[in-house]
Short mmCIF file of C-alpha atoms in Angstrom, two decimals:
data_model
loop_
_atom_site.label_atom_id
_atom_site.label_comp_id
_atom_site.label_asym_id
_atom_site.label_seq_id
_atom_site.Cartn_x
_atom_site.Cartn_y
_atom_site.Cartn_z
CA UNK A 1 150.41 -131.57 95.82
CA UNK A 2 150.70 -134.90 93.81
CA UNK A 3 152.69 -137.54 94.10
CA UNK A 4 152.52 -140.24 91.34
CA UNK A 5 154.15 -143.25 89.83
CA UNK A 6 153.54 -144.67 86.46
CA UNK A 7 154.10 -148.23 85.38
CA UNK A 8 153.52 -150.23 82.73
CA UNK A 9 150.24 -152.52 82.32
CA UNK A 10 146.85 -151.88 82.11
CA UNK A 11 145.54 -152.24 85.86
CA UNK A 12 145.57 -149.40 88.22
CA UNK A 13 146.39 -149.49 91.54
CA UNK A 14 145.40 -146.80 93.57
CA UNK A 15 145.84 -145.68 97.02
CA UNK A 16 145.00 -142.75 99.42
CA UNK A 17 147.37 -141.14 102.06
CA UNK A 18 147.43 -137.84 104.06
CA UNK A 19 150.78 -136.08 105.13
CA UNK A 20 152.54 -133.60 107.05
CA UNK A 21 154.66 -131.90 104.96
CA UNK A 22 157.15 -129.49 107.68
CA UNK A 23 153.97 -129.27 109.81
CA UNK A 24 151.22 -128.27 106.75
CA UNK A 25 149.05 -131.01 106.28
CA UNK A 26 148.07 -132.52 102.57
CA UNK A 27 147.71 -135.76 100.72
CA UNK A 28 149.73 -137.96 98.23
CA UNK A 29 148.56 -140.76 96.10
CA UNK A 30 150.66 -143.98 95.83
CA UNK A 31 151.56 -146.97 93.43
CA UNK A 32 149.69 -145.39 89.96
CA UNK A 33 149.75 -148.01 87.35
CA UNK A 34 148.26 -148.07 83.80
CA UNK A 35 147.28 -145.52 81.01
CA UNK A 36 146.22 -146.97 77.62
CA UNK A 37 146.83 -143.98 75.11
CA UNK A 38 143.75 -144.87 72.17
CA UNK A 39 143.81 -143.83 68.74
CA UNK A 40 141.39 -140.88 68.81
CA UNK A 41 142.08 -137.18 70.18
CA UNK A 42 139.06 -136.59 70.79
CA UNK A 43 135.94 -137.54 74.03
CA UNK A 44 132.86 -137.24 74.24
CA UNK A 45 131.42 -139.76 76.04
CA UNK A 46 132.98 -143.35 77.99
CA UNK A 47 130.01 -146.04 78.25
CA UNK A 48 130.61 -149.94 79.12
CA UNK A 49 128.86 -152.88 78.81
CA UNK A 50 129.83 -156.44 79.69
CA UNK A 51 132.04 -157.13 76.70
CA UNK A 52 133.24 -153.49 75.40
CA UNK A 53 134.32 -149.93 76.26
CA UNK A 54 132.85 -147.19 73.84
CA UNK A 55 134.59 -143.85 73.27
CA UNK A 56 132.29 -141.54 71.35
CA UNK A 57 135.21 -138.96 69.18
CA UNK A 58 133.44 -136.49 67.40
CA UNK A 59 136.71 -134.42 66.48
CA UNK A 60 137.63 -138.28 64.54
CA UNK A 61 133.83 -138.45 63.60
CA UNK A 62 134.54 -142.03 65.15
CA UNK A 63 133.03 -144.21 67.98
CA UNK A 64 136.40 -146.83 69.64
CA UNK A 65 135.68 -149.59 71.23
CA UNK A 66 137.80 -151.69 73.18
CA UNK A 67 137.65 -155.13 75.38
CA UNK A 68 137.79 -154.70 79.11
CA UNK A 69 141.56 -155.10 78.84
CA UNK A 70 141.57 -151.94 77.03
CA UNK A 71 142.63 -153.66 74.00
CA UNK A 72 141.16 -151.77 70.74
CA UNK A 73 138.17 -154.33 69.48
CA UNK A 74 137.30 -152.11 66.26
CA UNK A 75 137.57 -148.11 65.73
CA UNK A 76 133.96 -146.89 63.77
CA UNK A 77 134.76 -144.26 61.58
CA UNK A 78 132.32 -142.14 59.44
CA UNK A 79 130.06 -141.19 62.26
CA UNK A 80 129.34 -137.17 61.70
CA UNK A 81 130.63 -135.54 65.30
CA UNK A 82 129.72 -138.50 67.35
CA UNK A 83 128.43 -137.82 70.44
CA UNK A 84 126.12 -139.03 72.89
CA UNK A 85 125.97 -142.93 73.23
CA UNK A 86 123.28 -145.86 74.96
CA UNK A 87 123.07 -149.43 74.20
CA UNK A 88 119.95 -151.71 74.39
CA UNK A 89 119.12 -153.85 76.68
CA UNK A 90 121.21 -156.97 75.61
CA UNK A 91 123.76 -154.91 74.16
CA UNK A 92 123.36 -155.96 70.69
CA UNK A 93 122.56 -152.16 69.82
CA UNK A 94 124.74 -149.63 70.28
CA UNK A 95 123.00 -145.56 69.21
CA UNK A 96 125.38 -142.42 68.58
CA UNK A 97 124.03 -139.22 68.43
CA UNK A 98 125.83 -137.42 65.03
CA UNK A 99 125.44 -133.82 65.57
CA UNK A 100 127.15 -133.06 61.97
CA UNK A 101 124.84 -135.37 60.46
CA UNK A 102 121.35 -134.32 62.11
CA UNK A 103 121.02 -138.28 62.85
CA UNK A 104 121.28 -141.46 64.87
CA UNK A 105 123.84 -144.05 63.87
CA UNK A 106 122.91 -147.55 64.79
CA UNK A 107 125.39 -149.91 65.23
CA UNK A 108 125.35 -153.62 65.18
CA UNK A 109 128.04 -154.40 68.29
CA UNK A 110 128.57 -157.83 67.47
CA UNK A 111 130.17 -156.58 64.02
CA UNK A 112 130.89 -152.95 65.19
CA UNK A 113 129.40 -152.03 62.08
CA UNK A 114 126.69 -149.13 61.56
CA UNK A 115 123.51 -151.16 60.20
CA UNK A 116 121.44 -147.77 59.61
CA UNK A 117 121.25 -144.39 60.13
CA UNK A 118 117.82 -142.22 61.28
CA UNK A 119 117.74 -138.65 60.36
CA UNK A 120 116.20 -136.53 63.59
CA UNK A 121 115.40 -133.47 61.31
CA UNK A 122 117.11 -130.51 59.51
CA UNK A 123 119.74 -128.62 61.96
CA UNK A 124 118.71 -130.66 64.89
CA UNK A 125 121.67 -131.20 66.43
CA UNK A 126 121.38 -134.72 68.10
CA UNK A 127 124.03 -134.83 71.40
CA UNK A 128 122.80 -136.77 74.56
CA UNK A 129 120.80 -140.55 74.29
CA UNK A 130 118.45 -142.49 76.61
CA UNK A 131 116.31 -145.04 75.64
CA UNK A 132 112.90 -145.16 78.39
CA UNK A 133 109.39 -146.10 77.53
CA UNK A 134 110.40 -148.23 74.35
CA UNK A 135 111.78 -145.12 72.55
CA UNK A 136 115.09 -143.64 71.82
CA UNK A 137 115.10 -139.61 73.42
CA UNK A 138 117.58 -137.34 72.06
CA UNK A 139 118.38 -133.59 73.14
CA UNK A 140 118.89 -131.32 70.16
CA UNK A 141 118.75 -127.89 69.30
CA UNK A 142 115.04 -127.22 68.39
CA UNK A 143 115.66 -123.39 67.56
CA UNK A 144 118.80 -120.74 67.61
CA UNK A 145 117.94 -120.00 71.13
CA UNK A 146 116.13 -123.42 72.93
CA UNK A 147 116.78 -126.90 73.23
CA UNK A 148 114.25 -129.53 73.07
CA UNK A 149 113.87 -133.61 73.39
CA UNK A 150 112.93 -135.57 70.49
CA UNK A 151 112.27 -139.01 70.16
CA UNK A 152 112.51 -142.10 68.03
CA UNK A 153 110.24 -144.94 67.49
CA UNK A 154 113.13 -147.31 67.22
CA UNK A 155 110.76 -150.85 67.44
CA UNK A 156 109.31 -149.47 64.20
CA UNK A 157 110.26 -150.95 60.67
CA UNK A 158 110.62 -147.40 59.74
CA UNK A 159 111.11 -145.60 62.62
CA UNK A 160 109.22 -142.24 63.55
CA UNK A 161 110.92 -139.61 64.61
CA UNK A 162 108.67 -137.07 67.13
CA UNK A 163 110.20 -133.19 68.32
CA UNK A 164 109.11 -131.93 70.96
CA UNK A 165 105.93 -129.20 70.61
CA UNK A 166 107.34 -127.08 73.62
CA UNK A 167 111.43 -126.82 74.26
CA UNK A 168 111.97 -125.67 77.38
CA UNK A 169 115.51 -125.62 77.20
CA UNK A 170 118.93 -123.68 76.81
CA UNK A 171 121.22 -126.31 75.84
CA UNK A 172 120.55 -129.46 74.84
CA UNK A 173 119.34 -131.57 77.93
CA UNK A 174 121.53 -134.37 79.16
CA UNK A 175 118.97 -137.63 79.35
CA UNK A 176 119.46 -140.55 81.96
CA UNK A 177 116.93 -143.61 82.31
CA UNK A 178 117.29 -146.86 84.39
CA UNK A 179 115.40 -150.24 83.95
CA UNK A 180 114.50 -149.68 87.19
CA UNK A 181 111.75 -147.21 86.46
CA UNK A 182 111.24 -148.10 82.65
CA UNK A 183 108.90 -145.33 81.96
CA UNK A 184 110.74 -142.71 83.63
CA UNK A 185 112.73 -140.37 81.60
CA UNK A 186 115.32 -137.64 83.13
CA UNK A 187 116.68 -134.35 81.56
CA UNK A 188 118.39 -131.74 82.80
CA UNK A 189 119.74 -128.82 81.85
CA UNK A 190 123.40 -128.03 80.26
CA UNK A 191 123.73 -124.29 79.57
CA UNK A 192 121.86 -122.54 81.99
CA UNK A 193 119.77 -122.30 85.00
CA UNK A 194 116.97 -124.46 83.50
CA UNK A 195 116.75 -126.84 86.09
CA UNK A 196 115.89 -130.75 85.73
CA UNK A 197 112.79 -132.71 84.71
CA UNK A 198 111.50 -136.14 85.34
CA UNK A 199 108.90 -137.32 82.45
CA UNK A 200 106.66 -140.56 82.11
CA UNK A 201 107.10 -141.87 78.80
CA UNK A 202 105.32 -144.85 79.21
CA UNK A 203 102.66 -143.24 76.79
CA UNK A 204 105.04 -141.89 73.99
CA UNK A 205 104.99 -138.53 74.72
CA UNK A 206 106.79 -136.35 77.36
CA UNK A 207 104.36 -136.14 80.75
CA UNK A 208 106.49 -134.09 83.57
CA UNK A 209 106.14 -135.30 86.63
CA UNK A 210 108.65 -133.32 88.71
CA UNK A 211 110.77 -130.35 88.61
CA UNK A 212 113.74 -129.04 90.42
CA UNK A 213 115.20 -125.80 89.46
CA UNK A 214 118.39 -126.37 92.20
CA UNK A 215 120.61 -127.59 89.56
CA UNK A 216 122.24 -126.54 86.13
CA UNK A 217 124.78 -126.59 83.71
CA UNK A 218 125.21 -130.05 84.55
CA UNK A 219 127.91 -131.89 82.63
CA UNK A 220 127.06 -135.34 83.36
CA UNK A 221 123.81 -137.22 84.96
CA UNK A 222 122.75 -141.18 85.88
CA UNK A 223 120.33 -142.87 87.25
CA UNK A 224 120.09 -145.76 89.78
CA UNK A 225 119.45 -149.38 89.30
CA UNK A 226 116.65 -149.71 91.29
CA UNK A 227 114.96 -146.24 89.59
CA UNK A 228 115.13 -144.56 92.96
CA UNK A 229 117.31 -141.66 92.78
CA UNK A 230 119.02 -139.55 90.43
CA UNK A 231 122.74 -138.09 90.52
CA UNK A 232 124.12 -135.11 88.82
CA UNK A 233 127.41 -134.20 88.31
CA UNK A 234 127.85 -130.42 88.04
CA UNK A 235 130.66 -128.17 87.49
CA UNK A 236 130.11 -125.09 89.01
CA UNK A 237 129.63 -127.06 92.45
CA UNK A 238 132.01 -128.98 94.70
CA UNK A 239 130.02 -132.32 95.16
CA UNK A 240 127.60 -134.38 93.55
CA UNK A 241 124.21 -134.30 94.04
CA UNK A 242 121.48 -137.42 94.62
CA UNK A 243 117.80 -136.34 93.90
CA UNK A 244 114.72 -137.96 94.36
CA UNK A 245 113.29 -139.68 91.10
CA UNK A 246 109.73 -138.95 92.06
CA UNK A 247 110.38 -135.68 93.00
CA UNK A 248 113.09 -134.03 92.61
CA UNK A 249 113.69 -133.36 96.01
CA UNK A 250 117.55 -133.66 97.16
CA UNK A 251 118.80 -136.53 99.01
CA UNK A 252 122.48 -136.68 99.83
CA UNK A 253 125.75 -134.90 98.62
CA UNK A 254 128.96 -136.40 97.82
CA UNK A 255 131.51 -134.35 98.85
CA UNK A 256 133.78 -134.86 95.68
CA UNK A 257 135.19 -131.25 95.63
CA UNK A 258 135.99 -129.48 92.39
CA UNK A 259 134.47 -128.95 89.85
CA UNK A 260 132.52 -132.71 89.45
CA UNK A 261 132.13 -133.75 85.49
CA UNK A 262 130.97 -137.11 85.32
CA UNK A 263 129.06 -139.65 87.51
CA UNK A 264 128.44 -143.87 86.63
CA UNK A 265 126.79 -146.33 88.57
CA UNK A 266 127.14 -149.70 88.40
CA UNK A 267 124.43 -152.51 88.63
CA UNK A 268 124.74 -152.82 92.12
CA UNK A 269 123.65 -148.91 92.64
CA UNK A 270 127.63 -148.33 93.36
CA UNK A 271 128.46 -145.15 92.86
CA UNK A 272 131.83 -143.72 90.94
CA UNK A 273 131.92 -139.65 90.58
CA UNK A 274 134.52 -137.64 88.80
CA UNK A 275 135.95 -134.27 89.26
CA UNK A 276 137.67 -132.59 86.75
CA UNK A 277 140.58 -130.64 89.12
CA UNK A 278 140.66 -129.47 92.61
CA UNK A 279 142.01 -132.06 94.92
CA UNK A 280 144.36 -135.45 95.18
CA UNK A 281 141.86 -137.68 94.04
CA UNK A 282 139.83 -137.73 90.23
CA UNK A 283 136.87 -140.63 91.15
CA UNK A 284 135.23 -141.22 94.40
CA UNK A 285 133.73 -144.14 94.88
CA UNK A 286 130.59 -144.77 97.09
CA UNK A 287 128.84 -147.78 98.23
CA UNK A 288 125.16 -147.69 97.51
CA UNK A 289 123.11 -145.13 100.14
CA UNK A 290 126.41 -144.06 101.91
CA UNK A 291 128.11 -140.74 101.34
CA UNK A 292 131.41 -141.47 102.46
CA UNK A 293 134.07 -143.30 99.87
CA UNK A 294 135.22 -146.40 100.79
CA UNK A 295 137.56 -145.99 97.76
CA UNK A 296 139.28 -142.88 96.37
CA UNK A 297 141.01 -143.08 92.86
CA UNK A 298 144.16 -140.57 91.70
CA UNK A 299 144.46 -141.04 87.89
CA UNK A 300 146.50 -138.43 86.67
CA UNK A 301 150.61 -138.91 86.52
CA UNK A 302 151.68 -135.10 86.04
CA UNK A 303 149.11 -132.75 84.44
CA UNK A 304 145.79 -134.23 83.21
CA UNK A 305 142.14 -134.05 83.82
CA UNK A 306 139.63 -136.88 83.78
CA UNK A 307 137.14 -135.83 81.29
CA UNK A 308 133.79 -134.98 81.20
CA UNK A 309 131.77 -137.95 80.78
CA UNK A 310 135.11 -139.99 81.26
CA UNK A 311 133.73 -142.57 83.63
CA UNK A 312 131.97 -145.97 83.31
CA UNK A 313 131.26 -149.00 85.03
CA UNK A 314 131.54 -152.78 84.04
CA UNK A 315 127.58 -154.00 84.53
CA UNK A 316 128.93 -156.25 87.54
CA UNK A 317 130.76 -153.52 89.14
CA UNK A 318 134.30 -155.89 88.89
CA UNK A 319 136.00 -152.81 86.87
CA UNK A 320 135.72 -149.19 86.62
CA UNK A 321 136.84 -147.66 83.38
CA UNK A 322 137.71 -143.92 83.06
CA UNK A 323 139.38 -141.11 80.10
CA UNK A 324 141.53 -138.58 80.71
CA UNK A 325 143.04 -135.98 78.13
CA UNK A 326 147.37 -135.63 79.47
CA UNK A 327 147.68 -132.28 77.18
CA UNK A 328 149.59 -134.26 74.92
CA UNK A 329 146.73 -134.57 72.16
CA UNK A 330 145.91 -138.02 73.50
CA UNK A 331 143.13 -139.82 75.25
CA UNK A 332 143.83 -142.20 77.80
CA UNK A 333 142.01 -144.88 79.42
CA UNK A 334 142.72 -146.31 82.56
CA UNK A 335 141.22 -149.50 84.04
CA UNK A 336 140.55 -150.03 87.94
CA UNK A 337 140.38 -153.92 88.63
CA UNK A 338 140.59 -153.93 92.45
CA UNK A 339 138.09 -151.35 92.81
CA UNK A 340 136.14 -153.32 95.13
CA UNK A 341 138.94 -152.75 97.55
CA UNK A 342 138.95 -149.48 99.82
CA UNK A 343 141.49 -147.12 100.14
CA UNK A 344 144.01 -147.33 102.94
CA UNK A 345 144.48 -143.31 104.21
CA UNK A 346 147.62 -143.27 106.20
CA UNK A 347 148.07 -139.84 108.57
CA UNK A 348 151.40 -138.77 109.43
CA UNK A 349 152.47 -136.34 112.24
CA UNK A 350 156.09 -134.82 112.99
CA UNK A 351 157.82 -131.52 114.83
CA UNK A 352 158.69 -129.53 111.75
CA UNK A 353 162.02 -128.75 113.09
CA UNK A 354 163.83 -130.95 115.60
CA UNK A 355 167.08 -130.45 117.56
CA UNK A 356 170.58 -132.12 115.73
CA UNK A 357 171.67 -134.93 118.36
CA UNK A 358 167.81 -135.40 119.33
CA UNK A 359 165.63 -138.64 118.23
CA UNK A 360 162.91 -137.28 116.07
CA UNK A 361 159.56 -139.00 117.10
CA UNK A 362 156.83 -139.78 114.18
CA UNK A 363 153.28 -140.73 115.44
CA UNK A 364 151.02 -141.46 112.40
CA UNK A 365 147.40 -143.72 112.50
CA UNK A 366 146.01 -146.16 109.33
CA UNK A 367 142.45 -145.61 108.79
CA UNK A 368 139.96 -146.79 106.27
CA UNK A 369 136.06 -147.43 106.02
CA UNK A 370 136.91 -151.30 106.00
CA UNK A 371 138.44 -153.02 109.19
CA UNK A 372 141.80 -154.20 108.69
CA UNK A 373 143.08 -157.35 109.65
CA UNK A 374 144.09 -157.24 113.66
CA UNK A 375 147.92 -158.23 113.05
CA UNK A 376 149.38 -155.22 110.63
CA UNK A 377 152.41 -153.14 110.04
CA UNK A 378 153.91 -150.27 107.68
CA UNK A 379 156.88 -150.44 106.51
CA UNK A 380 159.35 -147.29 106.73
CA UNK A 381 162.42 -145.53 104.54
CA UNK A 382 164.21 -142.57 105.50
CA UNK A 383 165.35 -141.03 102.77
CA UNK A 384 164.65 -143.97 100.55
CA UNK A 385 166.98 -146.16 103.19
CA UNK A 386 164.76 -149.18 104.99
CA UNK A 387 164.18 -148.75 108.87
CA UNK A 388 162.17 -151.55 110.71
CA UNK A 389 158.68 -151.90 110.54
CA UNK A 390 156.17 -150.54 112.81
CA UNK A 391 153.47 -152.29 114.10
CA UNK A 392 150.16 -151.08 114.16
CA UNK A 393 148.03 -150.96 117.27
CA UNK A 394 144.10 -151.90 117.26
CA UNK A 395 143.08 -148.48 116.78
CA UNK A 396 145.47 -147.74 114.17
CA UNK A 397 147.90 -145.94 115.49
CA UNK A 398 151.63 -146.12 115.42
CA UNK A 399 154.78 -144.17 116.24
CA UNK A 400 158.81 -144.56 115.86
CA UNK A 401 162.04 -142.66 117.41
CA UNK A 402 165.10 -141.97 114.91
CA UNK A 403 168.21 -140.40 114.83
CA UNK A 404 169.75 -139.31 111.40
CA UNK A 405 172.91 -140.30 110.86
CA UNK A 406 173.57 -137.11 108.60
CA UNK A 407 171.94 -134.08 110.43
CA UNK A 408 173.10 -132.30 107.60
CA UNK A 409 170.27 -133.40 105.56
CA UNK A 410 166.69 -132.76 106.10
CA UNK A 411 165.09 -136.44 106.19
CA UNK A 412 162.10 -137.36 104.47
CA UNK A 413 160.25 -140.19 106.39
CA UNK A 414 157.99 -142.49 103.97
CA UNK A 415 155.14 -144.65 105.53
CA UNK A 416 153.78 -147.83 103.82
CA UNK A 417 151.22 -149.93 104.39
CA UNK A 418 151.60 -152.89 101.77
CA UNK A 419 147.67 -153.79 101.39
CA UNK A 420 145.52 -157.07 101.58
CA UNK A 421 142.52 -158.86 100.30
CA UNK A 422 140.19 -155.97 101.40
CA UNK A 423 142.55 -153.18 101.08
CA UNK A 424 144.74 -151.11 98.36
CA UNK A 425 148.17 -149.95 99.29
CA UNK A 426 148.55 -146.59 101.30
CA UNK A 427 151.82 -144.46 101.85
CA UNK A 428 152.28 -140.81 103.36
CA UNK A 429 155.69 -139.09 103.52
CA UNK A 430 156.59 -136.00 106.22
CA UNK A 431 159.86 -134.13 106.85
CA UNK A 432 162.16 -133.02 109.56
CA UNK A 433 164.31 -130.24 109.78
CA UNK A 434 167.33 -130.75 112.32
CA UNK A 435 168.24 -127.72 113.60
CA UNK A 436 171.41 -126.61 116.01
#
């Protein structure tokens, strides 16, 4: 169940909750703001840097960029099936993978212009980018039936484009890199049961240096700051996996639930992973080495799914940037600017039924990963009609008495807490039948 408000603006405001609905328990979301519908219909990829927010469009053959507001900075058009994206290292240079074109667009991202474009090679295919080792990688499709990574001597005057000598893959690999381990390219596997591979490219060429075959089909992959671990988003499992960059071996999960599509982490080795359905919440968000989220994000007003690849991080970590497709034909990005706060999760408890002439008695507790201040209340409505405030004890818990004036109706009990500096709003809602 989903409960959802949309308002106009470009921030979003996000909260989590748990209820008692007549005794079953659940969740609700609270206080949804935002949704910036851009001019493509079509996602492939979100990626941010400190200045813009890329859409790659390869129905519109088209790469959209906007400012961090979400305003539209310049739409690229022209660009064959645009695909994968990555940007260099001060963001002058932005590289889209054109699939229809068998090439590499490179883009000039003070002008948003395309400067030149580098053929990878007769039916290759370019999709997914990383740039390790002082090359540009690409997946592509190598033959009818395997996958391989090439790569692109982009420092070159005339850059030289190498394929790879032995594809070992079913679809075309998605690639991750980080600056934290420069030489270290990662692939893994987006059709099958391939696995995932870790290569040194300090050299040029592609050395493997680990394997792990406990993870395919993966939709979406990244790699931490530091060049420590790697996380995978896949969608036929109900979390997100952390791996080992040396060797593969797994870390941690992140129980995200299903079916997880798209992962981003931020320069501080925060951690924001997407699911597509499955659950109240589309984003998780983890503080670096923990596996619990401090912050939970609901984007989704009605019917929508985030979409694969559909999340992105601001370098500093001050705003997290996601897509969704509402099955209108549209793509819409939403902006989280208080995503350093952590979700408030209120939990509600009530007798489902209650006897007429009897005070019904609510007990509920306010929870979150980040202390709260020590003087607090949540506000109440029956029925959308204020009662007093409660006040919440030190350990979070709270509780009220009230009689309906109409035992007639069956009254719906909604519990606020308003938010601070260090927390977003939370609200939970329960229900009481009065029966004679």
């Amino acid at each position: 169940m989903r409960i959802r408000r949309r308002a106009a603006g470009a921030a979003l405001i996000l909260a989590t909750a748990s209820l008692h609905l007549l005794g079953v328990p659940g969740t609700a979301a609270a206080q949804t703001q935002g949704g910036i519908v851009l001019p493509v219909r079509s996602h492939w990829q979100t990626l941010a840097d400190s200045r813009h927010v890329y859409v790659s469009a390869p129905g519109d053959d088209a790469v959209l960029a906007t400012d961090h507001d979400g305003q539209v900075v310049k739409k690229v058009e022209g660009l064959d099936g645009a695909r994968g994206m990555t940007e260099s290292a001060d963001e002058s240079t932005l590289y889209v993978a054109l699939p229809d074109a068998d090439a590499i667009s490179v883009i000039d991202t003070a002008t948003m212009t395309e400067t030149r474009r580098i053929s990878t090679g007769a039916d290759t295919e370019p999709e997914s980018l990383a740039l390790a080792g002082g090359r540009l990688f690409f997946g592509y499709q190598a033959t009818v039936f395997d996958a391989g990574i090439g790569s692109v001597a982009i420092a070159e005057a005339t850059p030289t484009v190498s394929l790879d000598d032995n594809p070992v893959w079913y679809g075309k690999p998605r690639l991750a890199s980080s600056s934290g381990a420069p030489d270290r390219l990662v692939a893994a596997e987006s059709q099958g049961a391939l696995g995932m591979r870790v290569y040194d490219v300090g050299s040029g060429t592609l050395q493997e240096t680990a394997y792990s075959d406990a993870v395919a089909d993966v939709e979406d992959v990244a790699v931490t700051p530091d060049g420590s671990s790697v996380i995978t988003a896949n969608g036929s499992n109900y979390y997100h996996q952390r791996w080992r960059l040396s060797d593969l071996t797994e870390e941690a999960q992140y129980d995200t639930g299903p079916y997880p599509n798209s992962v981003a982490v931020d320069s501080h080795g925060t951690v924001a992973a997407g699911v597509v359905a499955g659950g109240e919440w589309d984003v998780y968000v983890y503080r670096p080495g923990e596996t619990a989220a401090y912050r939970t994000v609901a984007l989704s007003p009605g019917y929508a799914d985030l979409l694969d690849r559909g999340v992105a991080w601001a370098p500093d970590g001050n705003r997290l940037f996601t897509t969704r497709f509402p099955y209108s034909g549209e793509v819409v990005l939403d902006i989280v600017t208080d995503v350093a706060k952590a979700s408030s999760t209120i939990t509600l408890s009530a007798p489902p039924t209650n006897p007429v002439g009897t005070p019904v008695t609510v007990t509920g507790k306010l929870t979150s990963l980040v202390p709260f201040p020590k003087r607090r209340a949540v506000a109440v409505t029956r029925n959308g009609v204020e009662l007093p405030d409660v006040k919440v004890g030190r350990d979070g818990t709270f509780s009220f008495n009230d009689t309906p004036p109409d035992w007639n109706t069956y009254p719906q009990y909604t519990v606020t807490y308003a938010g601070d500096a260090r927390h977003v709003p939370g609200t939970a809602t329960v229900m009481v039948e009065f029966v004679g």
